[in-house]
Short mmCIF file of C-alpha atoms and ligand atoms in Angstrom, two decimals:
data_model
loop_
_atom_site.label_atom_id
_atom_site.label_comp_id
_atom_site.label_asym_id
_atom_site.label_seq_id
_atom_site.Cartn_x
_atom_site.Cartn_y
_atom_site.Cartn_z
CA UNK A 951 -191.99 -155.82 -57.21
CA UNK A 952 -190.39 -152.44 -57.35
CA UNK A 953 -190.99 -149.95 -59.54
CA UNK A 954 -187.96 -149.46 -62.10
CA UNK A 955 -189.02 -145.93 -62.93
CA UNK A 956 -187.95 -144.96 -59.31
CA UNK A 957 -184.76 -145.09 -57.37
CA UNK A 958 -184.15 -146.85 -54.53
CA UNK A 959 -184.95 -144.70 -51.47
CA UNK A 960 -181.95 -143.92 -49.34
CA UNK A 961 -182.12 -144.06 -45.56
CA UNK A 962 -181.42 -140.73 -43.90
CA UNK A 963 -181.48 -139.95 -40.55
CA UNK A 964 -184.80 -138.68 -39.07
CA UNK A 965 -185.53 -134.91 -39.51
CA UNK A 966 -186.27 -134.36 -35.57
CA UNK A 967 -183.00 -136.76 -34.37
CA UNK A 968 -180.30 -134.60 -37.18
CA UNK A 969 -181.71 -131.49 -36.06
CA UNK A 970 -179.82 -131.92 -32.96
CA UNK A 971 -176.57 -133.88 -34.10
CA UNK A 972 -173.74 -133.34 -36.60
CA UNK A 973 -173.97 -137.12 -37.54
CA UNK A 974 -174.14 -137.55 -41.30
CA UNK A 975 -177.85 -136.96 -42.59
CA UNK A 976 -177.86 -139.83 -45.32
CA UNK A 977 -177.08 -142.95 -44.28
CA UNK A 978 -176.48 -144.76 -48.32
CA UNK A 979 -177.07 -147.81 -49.75
CA UNK A 980 -176.32 -151.05 -48.49
CA UNK A 981 -175.38 -153.97 -50.53
CA UNK A 982 -178.65 -155.17 -51.49
CA UNK A 983 -179.97 -151.50 -52.33
CA UNK A 984 -177.07 -150.82 -54.29
CA UNK A 985 -177.16 -153.89 -56.79
CA UNK A 986 -181.12 -153.63 -57.07
CA UNK A 987 -180.52 -149.97 -57.83
CA UNK A 988 -177.75 -150.56 -60.12
CA UNK A 989 -180.33 -153.21 -62.19
CA UNK A 990 -182.13 -150.20 -63.22
CA UNK A 991 -179.03 -149.07 -65.27
CA UNK A 992 -179.51 -149.81 -69.16
CA UNK A 993 -176.17 -149.68 -69.88
CA UNK A 994 -176.39 -147.59 -72.97
CA UNK A 995 -173.93 -147.77 -75.53
CA UNK A 996 -173.79 -144.31 -76.34
CA UNK A 997 -173.96 -143.05 -72.62
CA UNK A 998 -174.80 -139.40 -71.68
CA UNK A 999 -173.92 -139.99 -68.10
CA UNK A 1000 -170.02 -139.83 -69.00
CA UNK A 1001 -170.37 -136.68 -70.85
CA UNK A 1002 -172.41 -135.43 -67.94
CA UNK A 1003 -169.74 -136.17 -65.54
CA UNK A 1004 -166.69 -133.39 -65.94
CA UNK A 1005 -163.82 -136.35 -65.10
CA UNK A 1006 -165.07 -138.70 -67.21
CA UNK A 1007 -165.88 -141.71 -65.05
CA UNK A 1008 -167.23 -145.05 -66.97
CA UNK A 1009 -170.15 -144.66 -64.96
CA UNK A 1010 -172.16 -147.77 -67.06
CA UNK A 1011 -169.00 -149.70 -66.56
CA UNK A 1012 -168.92 -149.62 -62.79
CA UNK A 1013 -172.45 -150.03 -62.24
CA UNK A 1014 -172.18 -153.19 -64.50
CA UNK A 1015 -169.76 -154.70 -61.70
CA UNK A 1016 -172.31 -153.29 -58.92
CA UNK A 1017 -175.29 -154.94 -60.43
CA UNK A 1018 -172.85 -157.95 -60.54
CA UNK A 1019 -172.03 -157.64 -56.89
CA UNK A 1020 -167.95 -157.26 -58.02
CA UNK A 1021 -167.59 -154.08 -56.09
CA UNK A 1022 -163.59 -154.21 -55.81
CA UNK A 1023 -163.84 -153.90 -59.94
CA UNK A 1024 -166.37 -151.25 -59.71
CA UNK A 1025 -164.31 -149.08 -57.60
CA UNK A 1026 -160.65 -149.95 -59.98
CA UNK A 1027 -163.03 -148.07 -62.97
CA UNK A 1028 -164.30 -145.03 -60.65
CA UNK A 1029 -160.57 -144.58 -59.76
CA UNK A 1030 -159.21 -144.76 -62.78
CA UNK A 1031 -160.65 -141.19 -63.64
CA UNK A 1032 -161.38 -139.85 -59.95
CA UNK A 1033 -159.37 -139.61 -56.80
CA UNK A 1034 -162.10 -138.29 -54.62
CA UNK A 1035 -165.34 -140.58 -55.40
CA UNK A 1036 -166.80 -140.59 -51.68
CA UNK A 1037 -166.71 -137.04 -51.35
CA UNK A 1038 -168.15 -136.68 -54.92
CA UNK A 1039 -170.86 -139.45 -54.23
CA UNK A 1040 -172.01 -137.38 -51.12
CA UNK A 1041 -171.67 -133.45 -52.22
CA UNK A 1042 -171.84 -133.51 -56.20
CA UNK A 1043 -174.95 -131.73 -57.97
CA UNK A 1044 -175.76 -135.11 -59.95
CA UNK A 1045 -178.86 -133.94 -61.10
CA UNK A 1046 -177.24 -131.06 -63.05
CA UNK A 1047 -174.59 -133.65 -64.20
CA UNK A 1048 -174.67 -137.52 -64.71
CA UNK A 1049 -177.91 -137.91 -63.69
CA UNK A 1050 -179.35 -135.13 -65.51
CA UNK A 1051 -178.41 -136.75 -68.66
CA UNK A 1052 -179.64 -140.71 -67.63
CA UNK A 1053 -182.00 -141.57 -70.41
CA UNK A 1054 -184.29 -143.52 -67.38
CA UNK A 1055 -184.81 -139.81 -66.39
CA UNK A 1056 -187.28 -139.51 -69.35
CA UNK A 1057 -189.94 -141.41 -68.33
CA UNK A 1058 -188.92 -141.77 -64.80
CA UNK A 1059 -186.38 -140.88 -62.29
CA UNK A 1060 -182.39 -141.19 -63.53
CA UNK A 1061 -180.45 -143.98 -61.95
CA UNK A 1062 -179.09 -142.53 -58.28
CA UNK A 1063 -175.48 -142.32 -59.89
CA UNK A 1064 -174.19 -140.59 -56.80
CA UNK A 1065 -175.37 -142.75 -54.22
CA UNK A 1066 -173.81 -145.74 -55.89
CA UNK A 1067 -170.52 -143.83 -56.62
CA UNK A 1068 -170.58 -143.55 -52.92
CA UNK A 1069 -171.84 -146.92 -51.55
CA UNK A 1070 -168.85 -148.28 -54.11
CA UNK A 1071 -165.96 -146.00 -52.30
CA UNK A 1072 -167.43 -146.31 -48.75
CA UNK A 1073 -167.42 -150.42 -49.38
CA UNK A 1074 -163.68 -149.98 -50.74
CA UNK A 1075 -162.73 -147.98 -48.01
CA UNK A 1076 -164.06 -150.17 -45.20
CA UNK A 1077 -162.44 -153.18 -47.05
CA UNK A 1078 -158.98 -151.65 -47.13
CA UNK A 1079 -158.77 -151.20 -50.76
CA UNK A 1080 -156.91 -148.29 -52.20
CA UNK A 1081 -155.83 -147.24 -55.48
CA UNK A 1082 -152.72 -148.70 -57.24
CA UNK A 1083 -149.35 -147.04 -56.60
CA UNK A 1084 -148.00 -145.67 -59.81
CA UNK A 1085 -144.67 -147.56 -60.94
CA UNK A 1086 -142.48 -145.40 -63.12
CA UNK A 1087 -141.09 -142.08 -61.24
CA UNK A 1088 -139.17 -139.15 -63.53
CA UNK A 1089 -137.95 -137.52 -60.30
CA UNK A 1090 -139.05 -134.34 -61.96
CA UNK A 1091 -140.81 -132.03 -59.42
CA UNK A 1092 -144.45 -130.18 -59.39
CA UNK A 1093 -145.44 -127.92 -56.85
CA UNK A 1094 -149.44 -127.77 -56.27
CA UNK A 1095 -150.75 -124.86 -54.51
CA UNK A 1096 -153.88 -125.47 -52.32
CA UNK A 1097 -155.18 -128.96 -51.26
CA UNK A 1098 -159.09 -128.39 -52.32
CA UNK A 1099 -160.65 -130.77 -54.81
CA UNK A 1100 -158.51 -128.85 -57.96
CA UNK A 1101 -155.30 -129.60 -55.87
CA UNK A 1102 -155.84 -132.92 -55.00
CA UNK A 1103 -156.80 -134.16 -58.10
CA UNK A 1104 -154.25 -132.57 -59.85
CA UNK A 1105 -151.87 -133.90 -57.79
CA UNK A 1106 -152.81 -137.27 -57.57
CA UNK A 1107 -152.99 -137.29 -61.50
CA UNK A 1108 -149.44 -135.73 -61.48
CA UNK A 1109 -148.32 -138.31 -59.46
CA UNK A 1110 -149.78 -141.23 -61.59
CA UNK A 1111 -147.85 -139.44 -64.55
CA UNK A 1112 -144.37 -140.36 -62.36
CA UNK A 1113 -143.77 -136.80 -60.79
CA UNK A 1114 -142.29 -135.64 -57.45
CA UNK A 1115 -145.24 -133.82 -56.35
CA UNK A 1116 -145.76 -131.41 -53.07
CA UNK A 1117 -148.90 -129.87 -52.10
CA UNK A 1118 -148.34 -126.43 -50.15
CA UNK A 1119 -151.46 -125.93 -47.95
CA UNK A 1120 -151.99 -122.57 -46.18
CA UNK A 1121 -154.26 -124.24 -43.41
CA UNK A 1122 -153.10 -126.86 -40.66
CA UNK A 1123 -155.22 -129.56 -42.67
CA UNK A 1124 -155.56 -130.49 -46.15
CA UNK A 1125 -158.71 -130.69 -48.02
CA UNK A 1126 -159.83 -127.00 -48.47
CA UNK A 1127 -163.73 -126.60 -48.50
CA UNK A 1128 -163.89 -130.22 -48.20
CA UNK A 1129 -162.81 -129.74 -44.79
CA UNK A 1130 -163.04 -126.21 -43.73
CA UNK A 1131 -166.71 -125.38 -45.26
CA UNK A 1132 -168.81 -128.43 -45.94
CA UNK A 1133 -170.43 -129.49 -42.34
CA UNK A 1134 -169.52 -132.96 -41.00
CA UNK A 1135 -173.58 -133.85 -41.41
CA UNK A 1136 -172.98 -133.59 -45.29
CA UNK A 1137 -169.50 -134.80 -45.36
CA UNK A 1138 -167.82 -136.90 -42.49
CA UNK A 1139 -164.17 -135.63 -42.36
CA UNK A 1140 -162.44 -138.30 -40.53
CA UNK A 1141 -163.90 -141.42 -42.06
CA UNK A 1142 -164.21 -139.57 -45.56
CA UNK A 1143 -162.06 -136.47 -46.50
CA UNK A 1144 -159.10 -137.57 -44.72
CA UNK A 1145 -159.13 -140.94 -45.98
CA UNK A 1146 -159.70 -140.35 -49.44
CA UNK A 1147 -156.61 -137.41 -49.00
CA UNK A 1148 -154.83 -140.34 -47.79
CA UNK A 1149 -155.29 -142.13 -50.77
CA UNK A 1150 -153.95 -139.32 -52.82
CA UNK A 1151 -150.79 -139.61 -50.95
CA UNK A 1152 -150.43 -143.24 -51.31
CA UNK A 1153 -149.61 -142.41 -54.54
CA UNK A 1154 -146.66 -140.76 -53.59
CA UNK A 1155 -147.80 -137.23 -52.71
CA UNK A 1156 -146.09 -135.19 -50.03
CA UNK A 1157 -148.64 -132.57 -48.54
CA UNK A 1158 -146.72 -129.64 -46.12
CA UNK A 1159 -149.67 -127.59 -44.37
CA UNK A 1160 -149.14 -124.21 -43.18
CA UNK A 1161 -147.46 -122.69 -45.94
CA UNK A 1162 -148.84 -120.18 -47.34
CA UNK A 1163 -147.50 -119.31 -50.50
CA UNK A 1164 -147.32 -115.68 -51.21
CA UNK A 1165 -145.95 -115.13 -47.58
CA UNK A 1166 -143.55 -118.07 -46.58
CA UNK A 1167 -142.66 -118.54 -50.06
CA UNK A 1168 -143.35 -117.27 -53.28
CA UNK A 1169 -144.17 -119.10 -56.55
CA UNK A 1170 -140.90 -117.27 -58.13
CA UNK A 1171 -138.96 -118.59 -55.19
CA UNK A 1172 -140.33 -122.08 -55.83
CA UNK A 1173 -139.31 -122.11 -59.50
CA UNK A 1174 -135.93 -120.21 -59.25
CA UNK A 1175 -134.86 -121.40 -56.06
CA UNK A 1176 -136.63 -124.85 -54.87
CA UNK A 1177 -136.55 -126.72 -58.49
CA UNK A 1178 -140.05 -127.20 -59.25
CA UNK A 1179 -140.28 -127.12 -62.87
CA UNK A 1180 -144.01 -126.30 -62.82
CA UNK A 1181 -146.72 -125.59 -60.40
CA UNK A 1182 -150.41 -125.50 -60.44
CA UNK A 1183 -152.51 -122.87 -58.36
CA UNK A 1184 -155.80 -124.41 -56.97
CA UNK A 1185 -155.66 -121.92 -53.99
CA UNK A 1186 -160.05 -121.52 -54.46
CA UNK A 1187 -162.00 -118.66 -53.62
CA UNK A 1188 -162.16 -118.15 -49.87
CA UNK A 1189 -162.72 -114.04 -49.67
CA UNK A 1190 -166.08 -113.33 -48.71
CA UNK A 1191 -168.40 -110.58 -50.05
CA UNK A 1192 -170.52 -108.55 -47.69
CA UNK A 1193 -173.47 -106.18 -48.47
CA UNK A 1194 -172.01 -102.59 -47.49
CA UNK A 1195 -174.86 -102.22 -45.31
CA UNK A 1196 -174.77 -100.48 -41.87
CA UNK A 1197 -174.01 -102.95 -38.81
CA UNK A 1198 -171.80 -105.43 -40.88
CA UNK A 1199 -168.92 -104.98 -38.70
CA UNK A 1200 -170.53 -105.46 -35.61
CA UNK A 1201 -170.27 -108.22 -32.86
CA UNK A 1202 -172.22 -111.33 -33.77
CA UNK A 1203 -171.80 -110.60 -37.68
CA UNK A 1204 -169.76 -113.73 -39.42
CA UNK A 1205 -169.08 -114.49 -43.13
CA UNK A 1206 -170.40 -117.99 -43.43
CA UNK A 1207 -166.85 -119.31 -44.64
CA UNK A 1208 -165.93 -118.12 -40.94
CA UNK A 1209 -168.64 -119.06 -39.43
CA UNK A 1210 -168.19 -123.03 -40.74
CA UNK A 1211 -164.65 -122.48 -40.66
CA UNK A 1212 -164.88 -122.24 -36.73
CA UNK A 1213 -167.23 -124.83 -36.74
CA UNK A 1214 -165.89 -127.53 -39.06
CA UNK A 1215 -162.40 -126.97 -39.31
CA UNK A 1216 -161.78 -125.59 -35.59
CA UNK A 1217 -164.91 -127.97 -34.34
CA UNK A 1218 -166.62 -125.45 -32.34
CA UNK A 1219 -169.46 -127.57 -31.98
CA UNK A 1220 -167.52 -130.31 -29.80
CA UNK A 1221 -167.00 -129.75 -26.11
CA UNK A 1222 -163.61 -130.75 -26.02
CA UNK A 1223 -162.56 -128.02 -27.98
CA UNK A 1224 -162.31 -124.27 -27.18
CA UNK A 1225 -162.72 -122.55 -30.27
CA UNK A 1226 -164.97 -119.45 -29.53
CA UNK A 1227 -168.55 -119.15 -31.70
CA UNK A 1228 -171.14 -117.17 -30.84
CA UNK A 1229 -174.10 -119.79 -29.89
CA UNK A 1230 -176.71 -117.15 -31.53
CA UNK A 1231 -180.77 -118.05 -30.04
CA UNK A 1232 -181.69 -116.52 -33.27
CA UNK A 1233 -179.45 -116.52 -36.37
CA UNK A 1234 -180.27 -114.83 -40.10
CA UNK A 1235 -178.52 -116.34 -42.69
CA UNK A 1236 -178.22 -113.92 -45.85
CA UNK A 1237 -178.14 -115.55 -49.08
CA UNK A 1238 -179.73 -118.63 -50.44
CA UNK A 1239 -176.89 -120.35 -51.97
CA UNK A 1240 -175.63 -124.40 -50.89
CA UNK A 1241 -173.15 -121.98 -48.62
CA UNK A 1242 -176.09 -120.44 -46.72
CA UNK A 1243 -177.93 -123.44 -46.32
CA UNK A 1244 -174.90 -125.50 -44.69
CA UNK A 1245 -174.54 -122.25 -42.57
CA UNK A 1246 -177.94 -122.26 -41.61
CA UNK A 1247 -178.28 -125.86 -40.71
CA UNK A 1248 -174.92 -125.57 -38.75
CA UNK A 1249 -176.54 -123.00 -36.86
CA UNK A 1250 -179.75 -124.74 -36.26
CA UNK A 1251 -177.60 -127.79 -34.77
CA UNK A 1252 -175.92 -125.66 -32.51
CA UNK A 1253 -179.48 -124.72 -30.73
CA UNK A 1254 -180.47 -121.47 -32.81
CA UNK A 1255 -183.77 -120.73 -34.25
CA UNK A 1256 -182.74 -119.88 -37.99
CA UNK A 1257 -183.93 -117.65 -40.81
CA UNK A 1258 -182.70 -117.64 -44.36
CA UNK A 1259 -183.25 -114.34 -45.40
CA UNK A 1260 -183.57 -114.22 -49.61
CA UNK A 1261 -184.56 -111.25 -51.86
CA UNK A 1262 -185.82 -113.71 -54.56
CA UNK A 1263 -188.49 -116.38 -54.42
CA UNK A 1264 -188.30 -120.06 -53.72
CA UNK A 1265 -188.06 -120.77 -57.76
CA UNK A 1266 -184.89 -118.53 -58.09
CA UNK A 1267 -182.85 -120.31 -54.82
CA UNK A 1268 -179.53 -120.86 -56.22
CA UNK A 1269 -178.94 -124.03 -53.50
CA UNK A 1270 -179.75 -127.89 -54.73
CA UNK A 1271 -183.01 -128.66 -54.20
CA UNK A 1272 -182.13 -131.26 -51.56
CA UNK A 1273 -180.11 -128.94 -49.38
CA UNK A 1274 -183.60 -126.90 -49.31
CA UNK A 1275 -185.72 -129.67 -48.79
CA UNK A 1276 -183.59 -130.93 -46.04
CA UNK A 1277 -183.41 -127.63 -44.34
CA UNK A 1278 -187.13 -127.46 -44.18
CA UNK A 1279 -187.68 -130.60 -42.93
CA UNK A 1280 -185.19 -129.73 -40.10
CA UNK A 1281 -187.14 -126.43 -39.24
CA UNK A 1282 -185.21 -123.84 -41.01
CA UNK A 1283 -187.62 -120.48 -41.26
CA UNK A 1284 -187.60 -119.14 -44.90
CA UNK A 1285 -187.80 -115.34 -45.48
CA UNK A 1286 -188.34 -115.05 -49.07
CA UNK A 1287 -188.51 -111.99 -51.52
CA UNK A 1288 -187.03 -110.50 -48.52
CA UNK A 1289 -183.69 -108.02 -48.19
CA UNK A 1290 -181.59 -106.84 -45.47
CA UNK A 1291 -181.39 -102.79 -45.54
CA UNK A 1292 -179.15 -102.62 -42.14
CA UNK A 1293 -177.70 -104.57 -39.29
CA UNK A 1294 -179.59 -103.06 -36.03
CA UNK A 1295 -176.96 -102.57 -33.32
CA UNK A 1296 -177.13 -102.41 -29.24
CA UNK A 1297 -175.16 -100.07 -26.91
CA UNK A 1298 -172.57 -103.22 -26.60
CA UNK A 1299 -171.99 -102.91 -30.87
CA UNK A 1300 -173.85 -106.24 -30.76
CA UNK A 1301 -176.34 -107.50 -33.21
CA UNK A 1302 -179.98 -107.33 -32.10
CA UNK A 1303 -182.05 -107.77 -34.90
CA UNK A 1304 -182.03 -107.03 -39.14
CA UNK A 1305 -183.95 -104.40 -40.79
CA UNK A 1306 -185.24 -105.99 -44.25
CA UNK A 1307 -187.30 -104.68 -46.97
CA UNK A 1308 -190.00 -106.85 -48.98
CA UNK A 1309 -189.36 -107.49 -52.64
CA UNK A 1310 -191.14 -108.50 -55.73
CA UNK A 1311 -189.85 -109.82 -58.70
CA UNK A 1312 -189.61 -107.66 -61.91
CA UNK A 1313 -188.19 -108.20 -65.71
CA UNK A 1314 -185.09 -110.90 -65.94
CA UNK A 1315 -181.30 -109.45 -65.38
CA UNK A 1316 -178.12 -110.42 -66.99
CA UNK A 1317 -178.40 -113.65 -65.05
CA UNK A 1318 -181.84 -114.88 -66.74
CA UNK A 1319 -183.56 -114.59 -63.21
CA UNK A 1320 -186.43 -112.17 -62.37
CA UNK A 1321 -184.81 -108.95 -61.01
CA UNK A 1322 -185.95 -108.26 -57.42
CA UNK A 1323 -187.52 -104.75 -56.83
CA UNK A 1324 -187.87 -103.45 -53.43
CA UNK A 1325 -191.76 -102.64 -52.17
CA UNK A 1326 -191.33 -99.40 -51.00
CA UNK A 1327 -192.69 -98.81 -47.14
CA UNK A 1328 -192.34 -102.49 -46.54
CA UNK A 1329 -189.63 -102.41 -44.35
CA UNK A 1330 -190.06 -104.72 -41.14
CA UNK A 1331 -187.32 -105.93 -38.60
CA UNK A 1332 -186.28 -109.82 -37.87
CA UNK A 1333 -185.10 -109.92 -34.04
CA UNK A 1334 -181.85 -111.72 -34.12
CA UNK A 1335 -178.44 -112.03 -32.43
CA UNK A 1336 -176.43 -113.49 -34.73
CA UNK A 1337 -176.13 -112.71 -38.66
CA UNK A 1338 -174.59 -114.85 -41.16
CA UNK A 1339 -173.21 -113.42 -44.72
CA UNK A 1340 -173.40 -115.66 -47.00
CA UNK A 1341 -172.86 -113.60 -50.44
CA UNK A 1342 -170.64 -115.60 -52.14
CA UNK A 1343 -166.58 -115.39 -52.12
CA UNK A 1344 -163.61 -114.35 -54.51
CA UNK A 1345 -160.20 -115.40 -54.86
CA UNK A 1346 -157.48 -114.24 -52.44
CA UNK A 1347 -155.53 -111.80 -54.27
CA UNK A 1348 -152.75 -112.84 -52.21
CA UNK A 1349 -150.72 -115.33 -54.92
CA UNK A 1350 -151.53 -112.97 -58.07
CA UNK A 1351 -150.20 -109.75 -56.14
CA UNK A 1352 -146.85 -111.60 -55.46
CA UNK A 1353 -146.02 -113.52 -58.48
CA UNK A 1354 -144.13 -111.68 -61.27
CA UNK A 1355 -146.24 -112.14 -64.64
CA UNK A 1356 -149.29 -113.68 -63.70
CA UNK A 1357 -152.53 -112.00 -65.15
CA UNK A 1358 -156.15 -111.98 -63.50
CA UNK A 1359 -159.68 -110.52 -64.84
CA UNK A 1360 -161.69 -107.78 -63.42
CA UNK A 1361 -163.36 -110.74 -60.86
CA UNK A 1362 -159.70 -110.92 -59.62
CA UNK A 1363 -159.66 -114.78 -61.00
CA UNK A 1364 -156.58 -115.94 -62.40
CA UNK A 1365 -156.63 -116.13 -66.22
CA UNK A 1366 -155.90 -119.90 -67.42
CA UNK A 1367 -156.58 -122.07 -70.46
CA UNK A 1368 -159.85 -123.80 -70.20
CA UNK A 1369 -158.46 -127.03 -71.62
CA UNK A 1370 -154.69 -127.26 -70.09
CA UNK A 1371 -154.67 -125.00 -67.17
CA UNK A 1372 -151.89 -122.78 -68.52
CA UNK A 1373 -151.85 -119.14 -67.35
CA UNK A 1374 -149.80 -116.03 -68.36
CA UNK A 1375 -146.49 -117.18 -66.66
CA UNK A 1376 -144.50 -120.01 -68.06
CA UNK A 1377 -144.75 -123.31 -66.53
CA UNK A 1378 -147.31 -122.07 -64.19
CA UNK A 1379 -151.21 -123.76 -64.61
CA UNK A 1380 -154.13 -123.22 -62.17
CA UNK A 1381 -157.74 -124.36 -61.68
CA UNK A 1382 -160.64 -124.60 -59.88
CA UNK A 1383 -162.61 -121.59 -58.07
CA UNK A 1384 -159.30 -119.36 -58.20
CA UNK A 1385 -159.83 -119.80 -61.71
CA UNK A 1386 -163.78 -119.88 -62.48
CA UNK A 1387 -164.81 -118.29 -58.87
CA UNK A 1388 -167.21 -120.11 -56.28
CA UNK A 1389 -168.34 -123.22 -58.46
CA UNK A 1390 -168.61 -127.01 -57.51
CA UNK A 1391 -166.05 -129.62 -56.03
CA UNK A 1392 -166.34 -131.77 -59.67
CA UNK A 1393 -165.64 -128.78 -61.87
CA UNK A 1394 -162.55 -128.06 -59.78
CA UNK A 1395 -161.59 -131.74 -59.92
CA UNK A 1396 -162.48 -131.27 -63.64
CA UNK A 1397 -159.79 -128.58 -63.94
CA UNK A 1398 -157.16 -130.29 -61.72
CA UNK A 1399 -157.33 -133.23 -63.95
CA UNK A 1400 -157.12 -131.22 -67.39
CA UNK A 1401 -153.80 -128.93 -65.87
CA UNK A 1402 -152.27 -132.38 -64.87
CA UNK A 1403 -152.28 -133.57 -68.40
CA UNK A 1404 -151.29 -130.26 -69.43
CA UNK A 1405 -148.18 -129.63 -67.13
CA UNK A 1406 -147.29 -133.52 -68.27
CA UNK A 1407 -147.27 -132.04 -72.09
CA UNK A 1408 -145.77 -129.02 -70.92
CA UNK A 1409 -142.91 -131.12 -69.51
CA UNK A 1410 -142.51 -133.69 -71.92
CA UNK A 1411 -141.79 -130.61 -74.53
CA UNK A 1412 -138.88 -129.09 -72.37
CA UNK A 1413 -137.36 -132.38 -72.18
C1 LIG B 2254 -170.01 -123.96 -47.17
C2 LIG B 2254 -169.64 -124.31 -49.21
C3 LIG B 2254 -170.83 -125.67 -49.26
C4 LIG B 2254 -170.03 -126.07 -50.46
N1 LIG B 2254 -171.05 -127.28 -50.83
C5 LIG B 2254 -170.64 -127.87 -51.99
C6 LIG B 2254 -171.55 -129.38 -52.52
O1 LIG B 2254 -172.11 -129.72 -52.00
N2 LIG B 2254 -171.28 -129.34 -53.43
C7 LIG B 2254 -170.38 -128.74 -54.61
O2 LIG B 2254 -169.92 -129.83 -55.63
N3 LIG B 2254 -169.64 -127.64 -53.97
C8 LIG B 2254 -169.46 -127.38 -52.80
N4 LIG B 2254 -169.06 -126.19 -52.43
C9 LIG B 2254 -168.13 -125.63 -53.78
C10 LIG B 2254 -166.69 -126.50 -53.62
O3 LIG B 2254 -166.36 -126.95 -52.09
C11 LIG B 2254 -165.81 -125.42 -54.31
O4 LIG B 2254 -166.18 -125.39 -55.65
C12 LIG B 2254 -164.44 -126.52 -54.34
O5 LIG B 2254 -164.11 -126.74 -53.10
C13 LIG B 2254 -163.41 -125.45 -55.21
O6 LIG B 2254 -161.93 -126.17 -54.77
P1 LIG B 2254 -160.97 -125.64 -54.95
O7 LIG B 2254 -159.62 -127.08 -54.85
O8 LIG B 2254 -160.88 -124.88 -56.13
O9 LIG B 2254 -160.56 -124.77 -54.02
P2 LIG B 2254 -160.59 -124.71 -52.59
O10 LIG B 2254 -161.71 -126.19 -52.01
O11 LIG B 2254 -161.08 -123.41 -51.75
O12 LIG B 2254 -159.21 -124.99 -51.87
C14 LIG B 2254 -158.39 -124.31 -52.16
C15 LIG B 2254 -157.37 -124.87 -50.89
O13 LIG B 2254 -156.00 -123.74 -51.14
C16 LIG B 2254 -155.49 -123.18 -49.86
N5 LIG B 2254 -155.15 -122.10 -50.32
C17 LIG B 2254 -155.36 -120.67 -50.58
N6 LIG B 2254 -154.73 -119.83 -50.46
C18 LIG B 2254 -153.41 -120.56 -50.31
C19 LIG B 2254 -152.04 -120.11 -50.46
N7 LIG B 2254 -151.67 -118.69 -50.59
N8 LIG B 2254 -151.01 -120.47 -50.18
C20 LIG B 2254 -151.23 -122.39 -49.58
N9 LIG B 2254 -152.70 -122.43 -49.75
C21 LIG B 2254 -153.77 -121.87 -49.99
C22 LIG B 2254 -156.69 -123.11 -49.35
O14 LIG B 2254 -156.40 -123.19 -47.68
C23 LIG B 2254 -157.31 -124.40 -49.67
O15 LIG B 2254 -157.61 -125.52 -48.42
C24 LIG B 2254 -169.41 -125.45 -51.23
C25 LIG B 2254 -168.22 -124.62 -50.93
C26 LIG B 2254 -168.70 -124.12 -49.69
C27 LIG B 2254 -167.89 -122.59 -49.22
#
């Protein structure tokens, strides 16, 4: 008899095997496992899990359908609220959202809502089921900038309201961080991301790639000359930060975004692509967030010994516990309470090491986490040939600097209303990382959804 206090375990690739390939780590539930896990849901009347989901999926309703083996009906429930369920089922931090609110979690383990969402979305894809196409079309044109989760969600919802929506994307492939940042072994590109992008297109959304708003055309031109009545900016936060320490411009130093883009979007890991990337033998990744874990696990799969260099202790690591666990299982070395002081460079201006200093934790700082303090005289060198900086990102100022009347804050984030996405410029809305700074897929989707409603109300009032 299964223990109802525990989640039905999910199958994963063996750590030794997966450390040498880019195939997906988590294998997901099969039908029987999904139905067994769904039976753990208490179907609460006042379901807290829905409040924990930024796009408000009716979680108990879809899980009830899974429990009864009605997978198509489960998909219909999910797709009323989410355009990207196979993606969210894989990358959302459920432990702090829907699953964090699950009543089952009080005495035992929360229901595995994320894995059930993933199962339903995968089942729908494998069985050729798509979200229903909208029937009414207003013919009114709305532009969406950026095809990440914020842009895709906003565009999908606008299409459902009946608008003629075009997404303009700077890169050659749609998906934003979903294609260029998150690695294949966590989020398959062709089988999952491309298919969910196709689903958004099947709602009538057009996507124009290789268009950089602010360079190819401006927002003012889209509105004044191209007939777009409203614009949504979902351009993300793709500008990497650096430490400003000596040696950071040497050969062999990457931002995590560049390293991951070369590998994920430009397929450096595949022999049939000629994207240049340093196949470091010993790699240091500086930072402790999810992006750092992704960069480290990618470098490991490219054959390196990998060190995570992080200035606080394990308890403060900002990455999801699951990501840290996977990284450790695969053999990543964690140099905690360690901070880089200088990148060591040889006579060819190539990285040959990283000089670090040991840290201890002092009083809590503004973030509430204990502040790392250097231990004088504790400098030491780690022998590496590649350094990947993963210290966070901010929005690229291109759009704000080329749009008349668009306000940004001190952090260069676009200022937008939380509930409608309205910016300081009439008819221009924004959401996702471009507004919040680097956050999560589901928060970006929630913002895209709210802005679609805001745009619909704005255009309806204009009529
Ligand atoms: C490596 C990595 C791993 C992550 N892992 C997770 C995770 O596991 N779970 C999670 O929830 N979140 C994760 N995140 C964060 C999450 O991916 C982001 O919060 C989310 O993608 C933000 O969505 P967005 O639509 O606002 O922006 P983005 O996904 O950044 O998309 C913005 C898009 O706009 C385009 N663009 C930018 N400027 C222009 C322009 N001028 N003209 C036209 N197009 C433009 C960009 O090319 C991009 O395609 C991760 C982030 C990274 C970098």
